[in-house]
């Protein structure tokens, strides 16, 4: 028997007090801790996780990374994320299996075509690589797609971002955790935050299942459970928690070397390095924390996938699952301070937060360290729902992610 | 799939219904900006019992409300 490999991070006892407490040990929480230490020298940090690290949506997403969003504010933060992804394996000294294999966003109708062309132009103006492909070019780029005129969902073209792709989500979490730990960040698992200590509208600490921990700053990074936590601090946020289902097939020989997304029919498909097809659906209509959705959503999604990829007709589904995603009214994240001093929120990434792990952590860490929104985060503050300056990415840059 | 009891048609598949989110949200025409934003964008998002509306779109087209547990998905007329 070989000895047990070294642990990638410590399993520390929580201290009584930290400069910064991050609530939620998923991708965004870990990235925030990492960038707090790396960019700002803030190392007196604890990440509190009620389960195990990266066991929520970080373990359940379909790992798509892209930055081809329509609006300037979105393009800025997602493109910053993508640029960080491009150097992250080397920086973290860990093979993240980041593969820039190209993402197709299919157009099935004239309005899809117009939206796609508009988005390509917007992307180019923002320095984001983007191309418009006609059906023949789509077929050349992804030969197994059904682009025939008789298809149930005819492919009238597609946008292509060649720098977009996928990464191995577990490796991302482990690599960020290892580096954050090496900087001195305490990653504390199996510790649920049950309340907040607030004096004169200023947060002074958190109550947890392992006692009270004082904190100068408390930063939420709890995705689908953000509303539950915020309620404990007396806050109501414009978030809805929905199940989002995904699934994998059995392992196949290499057959699909790009990512294909179709917003109109809520399909997104890629083939992981291991060989399984990774597919995602749209959210279930009702709110839930149950981490399971209704089967008809998967059924409809598979039917659409088979229309696009007839070659998959005899592929067997291996398993399906759901994560709880926090959806905001304009399908854009909420990053910044709250009405409670010292309490920050980073949520609302909805169905597409994985791709932003890097940029979100970067901007959130800067916001926390300096006590004001980072330039990339500023447009995403809570006040936009009152001012009306929404960043409406609903129909624009893809509902599915 | 949820089995939802329509007050008129009885228990029917979820696919016949549209979701209507939180029940009992009062229209506030004279609200200031903050209250109006809350009316438009903020709803309760509890982990537990939730009073919500459903619309029997592919049936009798009745709007009705139920209490549903957002973890177990159990539905009742009263929590």
Tab-separated table of C-alpha atoms in Angstrom:
chain	number	residue	atom	x	y	z
A	1	UNK	CA	0.000	0.000	0.000
A	2	UNK	CA	1.286	3.422	-0.899
A	3	UNK	CA	1.044	6.076	1.796
A	4	UNK	CA	-1.839	8.531	1.695
A	5	UNK	CA	-0.978	11.490	-0.545
A	6	UNK	CA	-0.426	14.804	1.163
A	7	UNK	CA	-3.513	16.896	1.876
A	8	UNK	CA	-3.779	19.972	-0.315
A	9	UNK	CA	-4.901	22.182	2.560
A	10	UNK	CA	-5.002	22.149	6.357
A	11	UNK	CA	-8.130	21.391	8.373
A	12	UNK	CA	-7.772	24.153	10.962
A	13	UNK	CA	-9.807	24.845	14.071
A	14	UNK	CA	-11.613	28.164	13.655
A	15	UNK	CA	-9.963	31.032	15.517
A	16	UNK	CA	-12.013	33.472	17.595
A	17	UNK	CA	-11.554	36.347	15.211
A	18	UNK	CA	-10.588	37.170	11.629
A	19	UNK	CA	-10.151	40.331	9.610
A	20	UNK	CA	-12.367	38.876	6.878
A	21	UNK	CA	-14.837	35.985	7.073
A	22	UNK	CA	-16.067	34.637	3.752
A	23	UNK	CA	-19.288	32.642	3.986
A	24	UNK	CA	-19.286	29.889	1.399
A	25	UNK	CA	-16.404	27.661	0.300
A	26	UNK	CA	-17.329	27.284	-3.339
A	27	UNK	CA	-15.454	28.575	-6.338
A	28	UNK	CA	-16.234	32.233	-5.760
A	29	UNK	CA	-15.486	32.097	-2.032
A	30	UNK	CA	-12.168	30.336	-2.609
A	31	UNK	CA	-11.206	32.696	-5.425
A	32	UNK	CA	-12.071	35.672	-3.229
A	33	UNK	CA	-9.867	34.343	-0.422
A	34	UNK	CA	-7.063	33.628	-2.862
A	35	UNK	CA	-7.120	37.096	-4.420
A	36	UNK	CA	-7.484	38.802	-1.012
A	37	UNK	CA	-4.201	37.197	-0.025
A	38	UNK	CA	-2.444	37.447	-3.381
A	39	UNK	CA	-3.480	40.919	-4.537
A	40	UNK	CA	-4.068	42.718	-1.257
A	41	UNK	CA	-1.936	40.948	1.334
A	42	UNK	CA	-5.046	40.258	3.427
A	43	UNK	CA	-4.293	36.857	4.924
A	44	UNK	CA	-6.223	36.965	8.175
A	45	UNK	CA	-9.123	35.333	6.390
A	46	UNK	CA	-11.464	32.420	7.087
A	47	UNK	CA	-13.661	30.689	4.541
A	48	UNK	CA	-16.614	29.072	6.324
A	49	UNK	CA	-18.303	26.217	4.491
A	50	UNK	CA	-21.321	24.371	5.878
A	51	UNK	CA	-20.515	21.213	3.892
A	52	UNK	CA	-17.256	20.356	2.192
A	53	UNK	CA	-15.280	22.666	-0.063
A	54	UNK	CA	-16.695	23.141	-3.537
A	55	UNK	CA	-19.500	20.630	-3.005
A	56	UNK	CA	-22.329	22.907	-4.116
A	57	UNK	CA	-22.662	24.448	-7.536
A	58	UNK	CA	-18.891	24.240	-8.032
A	59	UNK	CA	-19.363	20.458	-8.206
A	60	UNK	CA	-22.542	20.634	-10.286
A	61	UNK	CA	-21.963	23.077	-13.112
A	62	UNK	CA	-21.215	22.292	-16.743
A	63	UNK	CA	-17.831	24.090	-16.651
A	64	UNK	CA	-18.378	26.387	-19.638
A	65	UNK	CA	-16.136	29.459	-19.755
A	66	UNK	CA	-16.813	32.306	-22.188
A	67	UNK	CA	-17.010	36.084	-22.202
A	68	UNK	CA	-19.238	36.873	-25.193
A	69	UNK	CA	-21.834	38.876	-23.270
A	70	UNK	CA	-23.736	41.724	-24.879
A	71	UNK	CA	-23.492	44.661	-22.499
A	72	UNK	CA	-20.285	46.553	-21.757
A	73	UNK	CA	-20.472	45.944	-17.996
A	74	UNK	CA	-20.834	42.184	-18.478
A	75	UNK	CA	-18.218	41.937	-21.200
A	76	UNK	CA	-15.760	43.758	-18.928
A	77	UNK	CA	-16.025	41.414	-15.959
A	78	UNK	CA	-16.394	38.193	-17.961
A	79	UNK	CA	-13.510	39.097	-20.256
A	80	UNK	CA	-11.377	39.932	-17.234
A	81	UNK	CA	-12.307	36.482	-15.928
A	82	UNK	CA	-11.351	34.816	-19.195
A	83	UNK	CA	-7.975	36.576	-19.250
A	84	UNK	CA	-7.340	35.338	-15.707
A	85	UNK	CA	-8.341	31.804	-16.722
A	86	UNK	CA	-5.760	31.951	-19.511
A	87	UNK	CA	-2.922	32.189	-16.991
A	88	UNK	CA	-4.430	30.369	-14.053
A	89	UNK	CA	-3.017	26.848	-14.489
A	90	UNK	CA	0.500	28.247	-14.491
A	91	UNK	CA	-0.201	30.704	-11.684
A	92	UNK	CA	-1.701	28.053	-9.415
A	93	UNK	CA	0.791	25.413	-10.552
A	94	UNK	CA	-2.023	22.963	-11.188
A	95	UNK	CA	-3.371	21.490	-14.428
A	96	UNK	CA	-6.888	22.930	-14.590
A	97	UNK	CA	-7.545	21.220	-17.942
A	98	UNK	CA	-8.536	24.616	-19.259
A	99	UNK	CA	-9.318	23.967	-22.891
A	100	UNK	CA	-10.090	26.868	-25.233
A	101	UNK	CA	-11.941	24.737	-27.713
A	102	UNK	CA	-14.457	27.325	-28.866
A	103	UNK	CA	-18.096	27.890	-27.924
A	104	UNK	CA	-20.867	28.009	-30.524
A	105	UNK	CA	-24.101	29.829	-29.691
A	106	UNK	CA	-26.633	28.633	-32.257
A	107	UNK	CA	-29.245	30.784	-33.960
A	108	UNK	CA	-32.498	29.056	-34.932
A	109	UNK	CA	-34.623	31.992	-35.988
A	110	UNK	CA	-34.229	35.361	-37.677
A	111	UNK	CA	-34.349	37.125	-34.338
A	112	UNK	CA	-31.619	34.774	-33.057
A	113	UNK	CA	-29.562	35.696	-36.126
A	114	UNK	CA	-30.010	39.410	-35.513
A	115	UNK	CA	-29.211	39.027	-31.831
A	116	UNK	CA	-26.139	36.935	-32.619
A	117	UNK	CA	-24.759	39.365	-35.189
A	118	UNK	CA	-25.408	42.285	-32.869
A	119	UNK	CA	-23.608	40.481	-30.059
A	120	UNK	CA	-20.615	39.706	-32.295
A	121	UNK	CA	-20.336	43.417	-33.102
A	122	UNK	CA	-20.716	44.386	-29.460
A	123	UNK	CA	-18.080	41.836	-28.453
A	124	UNK	CA	-15.597	43.094	-31.062
A	125	UNK	CA	-16.085	46.674	-29.879
A	126	UNK	CA	-15.297	45.487	-26.356
A	127	UNK	CA	-12.170	43.633	-27.448
A	128	UNK	CA	-13.782	40.228	-27.004
A	129	UNK	CA	-13.039	37.757	-29.802
A	130	UNK	CA	-16.194	36.831	-31.696
A	131	UNK	CA	-17.136	35.541	-35.122
A	132	UNK	CA	-20.348	34.979	-36.988
A	133	UNK	CA	-20.574	31.631	-38.800
A	134	UNK	CA	-23.085	30.794	-41.514
A	135	UNK	CA	-24.619	27.291	-41.497
A	136	UNK	CA	-21.924	25.808	-43.755
A	137	UNK	CA	-19.213	27.220	-41.507
A	138	UNK	CA	-21.046	25.877	-38.449
A	139	UNK	CA	-21.121	22.424	-40.069
A	140	UNK	CA	-17.409	22.635	-40.816
A	141	UNK	CA	-16.616	23.658	-37.241
A	142	UNK	CA	-18.888	21.043	-35.651
A	143	UNK	CA	-19.597	18.262	-38.159
A	144	UNK	CA	-21.943	16.242	-35.954
A	145	UNK	CA	-24.465	19.102	-35.694
A	146	UNK	CA	-27.585	18.688	-37.789
A	147	UNK	CA	-27.675	21.836	-39.938
A	148	UNK	CA	-30.068	20.474	-42.571
A	149	UNK	CA	-32.962	22.698	-43.563
A	150	UNK	CA	-35.474	20.093	-42.402
A	151	UNK	CA	-34.241	20.048	-38.811
A	152	UNK	CA	-36.798	20.738	-36.097
A	153	UNK	CA	-34.536	23.570	-34.914
A	154	UNK	CA	-32.847	24.724	-38.137
A	155	UNK	CA	-29.371	26.170	-37.632
A	156	UNK	CA	-29.353	29.545	-39.372
A	157	UNK	CA	-25.898	30.426	-38.101
A	158	UNK	CA	-23.960	30.730	-34.887
A	159	UNK	CA	-21.661	32.976	-32.963
A	160	UNK	CA	-18.253	31.515	-32.195
A	161	UNK	CA	-15.870	32.559	-29.462
A	162	UNK	CA	-12.684	30.597	-30.088
A	163	UNK	CA	-11.064	31.577	-26.783
A	164	UNK	CA	-14.002	30.160	-24.847
A	165	UNK	CA	-14.049	26.590	-23.599
A	166	UNK	CA	-14.188	24.439	-20.491
A	167	UNK	CA	-12.078	23.639	-17.428
A	168	UNK	CA	-12.036	20.878	-14.841
A	169	UNK	CA	-14.115	22.361	-12.026
A	170	UNK	CA	-12.740	20.197	-9.200
A	171	UNK	CA	-9.172	21.014	-10.120
A	172	UNK	CA	-10.019	24.715	-10.086
A	173	UNK	CA	-11.412	24.483	-6.565
A	174	UNK	CA	-8.562	22.348	-5.270
A	175	UNK	CA	-5.902	24.573	-6.806
A	176	UNK	CA	-7.452	27.762	-5.419
A	177	UNK	CA	-7.903	26.132	-2.004
A	178	UNK	CA	-4.301	24.929	-1.908
A	179	UNK	CA	-2.908	28.357	-2.759
A	180	UNK	CA	-5.232	30.200	-0.377
A	181	UNK	CA	-4.263	27.781	2.384
A	182	UNK	CA	-0.580	28.309	1.627
A	183	UNK	CA	-1.113	32.056	2.071
A	184	UNK	CA	-2.486	31.346	5.550
A	185	UNK	CA	-6.217	31.460	4.836
A	186	UNK	CA	-8.192	29.127	7.118
A	187	UNK	CA	-10.539	26.909	5.101
A	188	UNK	CA	-13.068	25.717	7.653
A	189	UNK	CA	-15.477	23.023	6.526
A	190	UNK	CA	-18.575	21.548	8.176
A	191	UNK	CA	-19.253	24.894	9.810
A	192	UNK	CA	-22.560	26.543	9.059
A	193	UNK	CA	-23.223	30.226	9.639
A	194	UNK	CA	-26.419	30.418	11.687
A	195	UNK	CA	-26.561	34.162	12.308
A	196	UNK	CA	-24.785	37.486	12.269
A	197	UNK	CA	-23.653	39.706	15.098
A	198	UNK	CA	-24.683	43.236	14.220
A	199	UNK	CA	-24.121	46.267	16.446
A	200	UNK	CA	-25.466	49.686	15.411
A	201	UNK	CA	-25.980	48.428	11.867
A	202	UNK	CA	-22.409	47.203	11.640
A	203	UNK	CA	-21.526	43.523	11.369
A	204	UNK	CA	-19.035	42.405	13.999
A	205	UNK	CA	-19.037	38.671	13.541
A	206	UNK	CA	-20.884	35.492	12.657
A	207	UNK	CA	-22.570	32.836	14.755
A	208	UNK	CA	-21.743	29.356	13.572
A	209	UNK	CA	-22.358	25.734	14.484
A	210	UNK	CA	-18.866	25.871	16.013
A	211	UNK	CA	-19.303	29.024	18.019
A	212	UNK	CA	-19.065	32.733	17.457
A	213	UNK	CA	-16.360	34.156	15.222
A	214	UNK	CA	-15.623	37.875	15.237
A	215	UNK	CA	-14.948	39.544	11.909
A	216	UNK	CA	-14.083	42.986	10.628
A	217	UNK	CA	-15.757	42.213	7.336
A	218	UNK	CA	-18.213	39.457	6.409
A	219	UNK	CA	-18.476	38.557	2.740
A	220	UNK	CA	-21.268	36.325	1.478
A	221	UNK	CA	-20.423	33.929	-1.344
A	222	UNK	CA	-23.215	31.441	-0.884
A	223	UNK	CA	-24.897	31.268	-4.309
A	224	UNK	CA	-28.343	29.663	-4.026
A	225	UNK	CA	-28.436	30.023	-0.240
A	226	UNK	CA	-27.649	33.741	-0.204
A	227	UNK	CA	-31.267	34.703	0.501
A	228	UNK	CA	-31.371	32.417	3.533
A	229	UNK	CA	-28.214	33.980	4.956
A	230	UNK	CA	-29.222	37.530	4.099
A	231	UNK	CA	-32.536	37.034	5.899
A	232	UNK	CA	-30.567	36.271	9.088
A	233	UNK	CA	-29.056	39.741	8.741
A	234	UNK	CA	-32.475	41.276	8.128
A	235	UNK	CA	-31.927	41.773	4.388
A	236	UNK	CA	-34.261	40.953	1.515
A	237	UNK	CA	-32.422	40.591	-1.779
A	238	UNK	CA	-33.807	40.461	-5.324
A	239	UNK	CA	-32.892	36.806	-5.776
A	240	UNK	CA	-34.880	33.683	-6.606
A	241	UNK	CA	-33.418	30.245	-5.863
A	242	UNK	CA	-34.208	27.675	-8.538
A	243	UNK	CA	-33.070	24.145	-9.307
A	244	UNK	CA	-30.816	23.925	-12.352
A	245	UNK	CA	-30.357	20.440	-13.704
A	246	UNK	CA	-27.428	18.947	-15.552
A	247	UNK	CA	-26.459	15.472	-16.654
A	248	UNK	CA	-23.699	13.313	-18.076
A	249	UNK	CA	-23.693	10.419	-20.507
A	250	UNK	CA	-21.641	7.276	-20.322
A	251	UNK	CA	-18.006	7.663	-21.439
A	252	UNK	CA	-17.589	7.963	-25.189
A	253	UNK	CA	-14.696	8.127	-27.628
A	254	UNK	CA	-13.883	11.731	-28.630
A	255	UNK	CA	-16.781	12.919	-30.783
A	256	UNK	CA	-17.334	16.600	-29.898
A	257	UNK	CA	-14.350	18.953	-29.696
A	258	UNK	CA	-16.178	22.205	-29.059
A	259	UNK	CA	-18.959	23.532	-26.830
A	260	UNK	CA	-22.387	23.922	-28.410
A	261	UNK	CA	-25.048	26.086	-26.810
A	262	UNK	CA	-28.541	26.859	-27.958
A	263	UNK	CA	-30.417	29.435	-25.954
A	264	UNK	CA	-33.660	28.948	-27.815
A	265	UNK	CA	-33.978	25.278	-26.891
A	266	UNK	CA	-31.959	25.419	-23.651
A	267	UNK	CA	-29.262	22.973	-24.640
A	268	UNK	CA	-25.584	23.168	-23.923
A	269	UNK	CA	-23.285	20.269	-24.634
A	270	UNK	CA	-19.594	19.583	-24.365
A	271	UNK	CA	-17.484	16.473	-24.032
A	272	UNK	CA	-15.324	16.328	-20.929
A	273	UNK	CA	-11.727	15.136	-21.135
A	274	UNK	CA	-12.760	11.867	-19.528
A	275	UNK	CA	-15.210	11.220	-22.363
A	276	UNK	CA	-18.678	11.853	-21.007
A	277	UNK	CA	-21.031	14.283	-22.668
A	278	UNK	CA	-21.845	17.053	-20.198
A	279	UNK	CA	-25.234	18.619	-20.788
A	280	UNK	CA	-27.268	21.250	-19.028
A	281	UNK	CA	-30.902	22.254	-19.019
A	282	UNK	CA	-32.777	25.420	-18.164
A	283	UNK	CA	-33.923	26.175	-14.644
A	284	UNK	CA	-37.055	24.620	-13.198
A	285	UNK	CA	-39.833	27.203	-13.011
A	286	UNK	CA	-40.467	27.029	-9.265
A	287	UNK	CA	-38.198	28.150	-6.460
A	288	UNK	CA	-36.528	25.394	-4.496
A	289	UNK	CA	-33.652	24.455	-2.240
A	290	UNK	CA	-34.262	20.745	-2.803
A	291	UNK	CA	-31.362	20.116	-5.210
A	292	UNK	CA	-33.536	18.163	-7.562
A	293	UNK	CA	-35.750	19.222	-10.410
A	294	UNK	CA	-38.603	17.829	-12.439
A	295	UNK	CA	-37.909	15.143	-14.986
A	296	UNK	CA	-39.886	16.785	-17.777
A	297	UNK	CA	-37.228	19.489	-17.921
A	298	UNK	CA	-34.582	16.879	-18.687
A	299	UNK	CA	-36.889	15.119	-21.141
A	300	UNK	CA	-37.484	18.316	-23.125
A	301	UNK	CA	-33.810	19.167	-23.051
A	302	UNK	CA	-32.788	15.709	-24.305
A	303	UNK	CA	-35.383	15.866	-27.077
A	304	UNK	CA	-33.903	19.147	-28.271
A	305	UNK	CA	-30.353	17.822	-27.971
A	306	UNK	CA	-31.218	14.830	-30.131
A	307	UNK	CA	-32.698	17.080	-32.806
A	308	UNK	CA	-29.402	18.973	-32.899
A	309	UNK	CA	-27.206	15.866	-32.580
A	310	UNK	CA	-28.909	12.838	-34.204
A	311	UNK	CA	-25.664	10.895	-33.655
A	312	UNK	CA	-26.411	10.824	-29.902
A	313	UNK	CA	-29.670	8.900	-30.297
A	314	UNK	CA	-28.362	5.753	-28.617
A	315	UNK	CA	-26.191	7.404	-26.008
A	316	UNK	CA	-27.159	6.408	-22.494
A	317	UNK	CA	-27.567	8.955	-19.776
A	318	UNK	CA	-25.465	8.057	-16.754
A	319	UNK	CA	-26.838	10.408	-14.135
A	320	UNK	CA	-28.620	13.688	-13.604
A	321	UNK	CA	-28.475	16.131	-10.723
A	322	UNK	CA	-29.449	19.643	-9.752
A	323	UNK	CA	-27.855	22.594	-8.054
A	324	UNK	CA	-29.627	25.565	-6.522
A	325	UNK	CA	-28.909	28.715	-8.494
A	326	UNK	CA	-29.654	32.268	-7.392
A	327	UNK	CA	-31.220	34.157	-10.247
A	328	UNK	CA	-31.468	37.947	-10.223
A	329	UNK	CA	-34.142	39.917	-12.091
A	330	UNK	CA	-31.769	40.998	-14.873
A	331	UNK	CA	-29.716	37.784	-15.000
A	332	UNK	CA	-26.645	39.691	-13.859
A	333	UNK	CA	-24.770	39.262	-10.593
A	334	UNK	CA	-25.053	41.422	-7.483
A	335	UNK	CA	-21.637	42.433	-6.099
A	336	UNK	CA	-20.959	44.978	-3.420
A	337	UNK	CA	-21.888	46.415	-0.045
A	338	UNK	CA	-25.265	45.944	1.626
A	339	UNK	CA	-27.219	48.232	3.921
A	340	UNK	CA	-25.426	46.573	6.856
A	341	UNK	CA	-21.978	48.100	7.231
A	342	UNK	CA	-19.162	45.607	6.746
A	343	UNK	CA	-21.454	43.003	5.197
A	344	UNK	CA	-20.844	42.385	1.505
A	345	UNK	CA	-22.728	40.279	-0.983
A	346	UNK	CA	-21.615	38.501	-4.128
A	347	UNK	CA	-24.522	36.542	-5.567
A	348	UNK	CA	-26.989	36.324	-8.400
A	349	UNK	CA	-24.607	34.607	-10.787
A	350	UNK	CA	-27.540	32.361	-11.556
A	351	UNK	CA	-26.921	29.720	-14.159
A	352	UNK	CA	-23.477	30.892	-15.243
A	353	UNK	CA	-21.201	31.607	-12.314
A	354	UNK	CA	-18.444	29.088	-12.960
A	355	UNK	CA	-16.951	31.047	-15.838
A	356	UNK	CA	-16.690	34.084	-13.578
A	357	UNK	CA	-14.949	32.337	-10.676
A	358	UNK	CA	-11.749	34.248	-11.381
A	359	UNK	CA	-13.062	37.714	-12.190
A	360	UNK	CA	-15.685	37.548	-9.465
A	361	UNK	CA	-13.101	36.644	-6.857
A	362	UNK	CA	-10.758	39.331	-8.182
A	363	UNK	CA	-13.325	42.142	-8.078
A	364	UNK	CA	-14.928	40.999	-4.813
A	365	UNK	CA	-11.562	40.762	-3.035
A	366	UNK	CA	-10.690	44.278	-4.166
A	367	UNK	CA	-14.104	45.536	-3.052
A	368	UNK	CA	-13.649	43.982	0.397
A	369	UNK	CA	-10.035	45.083	0.825
A	370	UNK	CA	-10.749	48.712	-0.096
A	371	UNK	CA	-14.256	49.070	1.281
A	372	UNK	CA	-15.660	50.339	-2.023
A	373	UNK	CA	-16.783	48.607	-5.207
A	374	UNK	CA	-14.061	47.635	-7.672
A	375	UNK	CA	-14.547	49.255	-11.080
A	376	UNK	CA	-15.639	45.934	-12.595
A	377	UNK	CA	-18.121	45.380	-9.754
A	378	UNK	CA	-19.505	48.912	-9.482
A	379	UNK	CA	-22.246	48.520	-12.130
A	380	UNK	CA	-23.451	45.376	-10.351
A	381	UNK	CA	-24.431	46.979	-7.051
A	382	UNK	CA	-27.796	46.432	-5.374
A	383	UNK	CA	-28.808	50.047	-6.051
A	384	UNK	CA	-29.344	49.320	-9.739
A	385	UNK	CA	-32.737	47.829	-8.949
A	386	UNK	CA	-33.837	51.183	-7.558
A	387	UNK	CA	-32.134	53.440	-10.108
A	388	UNK	CA	-33.289	51.237	-12.979
A	389	UNK	CA	-29.772	50.878	-14.413
A	390	UNK	CA	-30.277	47.163	-14.988
A	391	UNK	CA	-27.796	45.057	-16.951
A	392	UNK	CA	-30.314	42.937	-18.759
A	393	UNK	CA	-28.550	39.843	-20.009
A	394	UNK	CA	-31.705	37.731	-20.132
A	395	UNK	CA	-32.331	37.378	-23.808
A	396	UNK	CA	-29.133	39.070	-24.803
A	397	UNK	CA	-26.072	37.054	-24.085
A	398	UNK	CA	-27.638	33.693	-23.466
A	399	UNK	CA	-30.087	32.524	-20.905
A	400	UNK	CA	-28.498	29.123	-20.812
A	401	UNK	CA	-24.903	28.977	-19.650
B	1	UNK	CA	-42.543	16.231	-11.761
B	2	UNK	CA	-44.785	17.966	-9.268
B	3	UNK	CA	-48.368	16.806	-8.850
B	4	UNK	CA	-50.354	19.984	-8.332
B	5	UNK	CA	-53.937	20.044	-7.100
B	6	UNK	CA	-55.999	22.533	-9.047
B	7	UNK	CA	-59.034	23.603	-7.002
B	8	UNK	CA	-61.242	23.073	-10.055
B	9	UNK	CA	-59.663	20.100	-11.884
B	10	UNK	CA	-58.003	18.163	-9.067
B	11	UNK	CA	-54.467	16.721	-9.121
B	12	UNK	CA	-52.732	17.309	-12.461
B	13	UNK	CA	-49.178	17.169	-13.824
B	14	UNK	CA	-46.918	20.174	-13.341
B	15	UNK	CA	-46.536	20.546	-17.122
B	16	UNK	CA	-50.134	21.824	-17.294
B	17	UNK	CA	-49.302	24.774	-15.037
B	18	UNK	CA	-47.379	28.013	-15.084
B	19	UNK	CA	-45.596	29.205	-11.989
B	20	UNK	CA	-46.810	32.469	-10.464
B	21	UNK	CA	-44.267	33.020	-7.665
B	22	UNK	CA	-45.158	34.596	-4.321
B	23	UNK	CA	-48.832	34.993	-3.429
B	24	UNK	CA	-50.315	38.098	-1.855
B	25	UNK	CA	-47.888	40.716	-3.156
B	26	UNK	CA	-49.803	43.964	-2.875
B	27	UNK	CA	-49.723	46.505	-5.697
B	28	UNK	CA	-48.251	49.748	-4.378
B	29	UNK	CA	-48.950	52.524	-6.879
B	30	UNK	CA	-47.936	55.364	-4.548
B	31	UNK	CA	-44.599	53.872	-3.547
B	32	UNK	CA	-41.326	55.785	-3.507
B	33	UNK	CA	-38.446	54.459	-5.629
B	34	UNK	CA	-37.180	52.007	-3.027
B	35	UNK	CA	-40.623	50.588	-2.281
B	36	UNK	CA	-41.414	50.378	-5.976
B	37	UNK	CA	-38.142	48.525	-6.634
B	38	UNK	CA	-39.018	46.109	-3.848
B	39	UNK	CA	-42.487	45.604	-5.318
B	40	UNK	CA	-41.035	44.904	-8.756
B	41	UNK	CA	-37.973	42.859	-7.927
B	42	UNK	CA	-37.925	41.509	-4.368
B	43	UNK	CA	-39.831	38.440	-3.240
B	44	UNK	CA	-39.507	36.183	-0.239
B	45	UNK	CA	-37.127	33.336	-1.024
B	46	UNK	CA	-37.468	31.085	2.011
B	47	UNK	CA	-36.025	27.650	2.610
B	48	UNK	CA	-39.210	26.066	3.945
B	49	UNK	CA	-42.910	26.790	3.521
B	50	UNK	CA	-43.754	29.300	0.809
B	51	UNK	CA	-47.139	30.711	-0.167
B	52	UNK	CA	-47.178	30.833	-3.949
B	53	UNK	CA	-49.466	31.025	-6.963
B	54	UNK	CA	-49.952	28.656	-9.878
B	55	UNK	CA	-51.888	29.093	-13.103
B	56	UNK	CA	-53.630	26.123	-14.711
B	57	UNK	CA	-52.599	27.274	-18.178
B	58	UNK	CA	-53.396	24.074	-20.052
B	59	UNK	CA	-56.578	23.324	-18.136
B	60	UNK	CA	-59.286	25.470	-16.610
B	61	UNK	CA	-57.047	28.587	-16.600
B	62	UNK	CA	-57.647	29.243	-12.907
B	63	UNK	CA	-55.133	31.158	-10.820
B	64	UNK	CA	-54.853	29.755	-7.294
B	65	UNK	CA	-52.416	29.702	-4.403
B	66	UNK	CA	-50.904	26.886	-2.358
B	67	UNK	CA	-48.320	26.470	0.358
B	68	UNK	CA	-45.316	24.512	-0.878
B	69	UNK	CA	-42.231	23.449	1.037
B	70	UNK	CA	-39.202	24.542	-0.967
B	71	UNK	CA	-37.062	21.610	0.164
B	72	UNK	CA	-39.496	18.664	0.125
B	73	UNK	CA	-41.825	20.215	-2.522
B	74	UNK	CA	-44.810	19.030	-0.446
B	75	UNK	CA	-47.935	21.093	-1.191
B	76	UNK	CA	-50.785	21.960	1.192
B	77	UNK	CA	-53.648	24.382	1.411
B	78	UNK	CA	-52.225	25.471	4.801
B	79	UNK	CA	-48.597	25.121	5.966
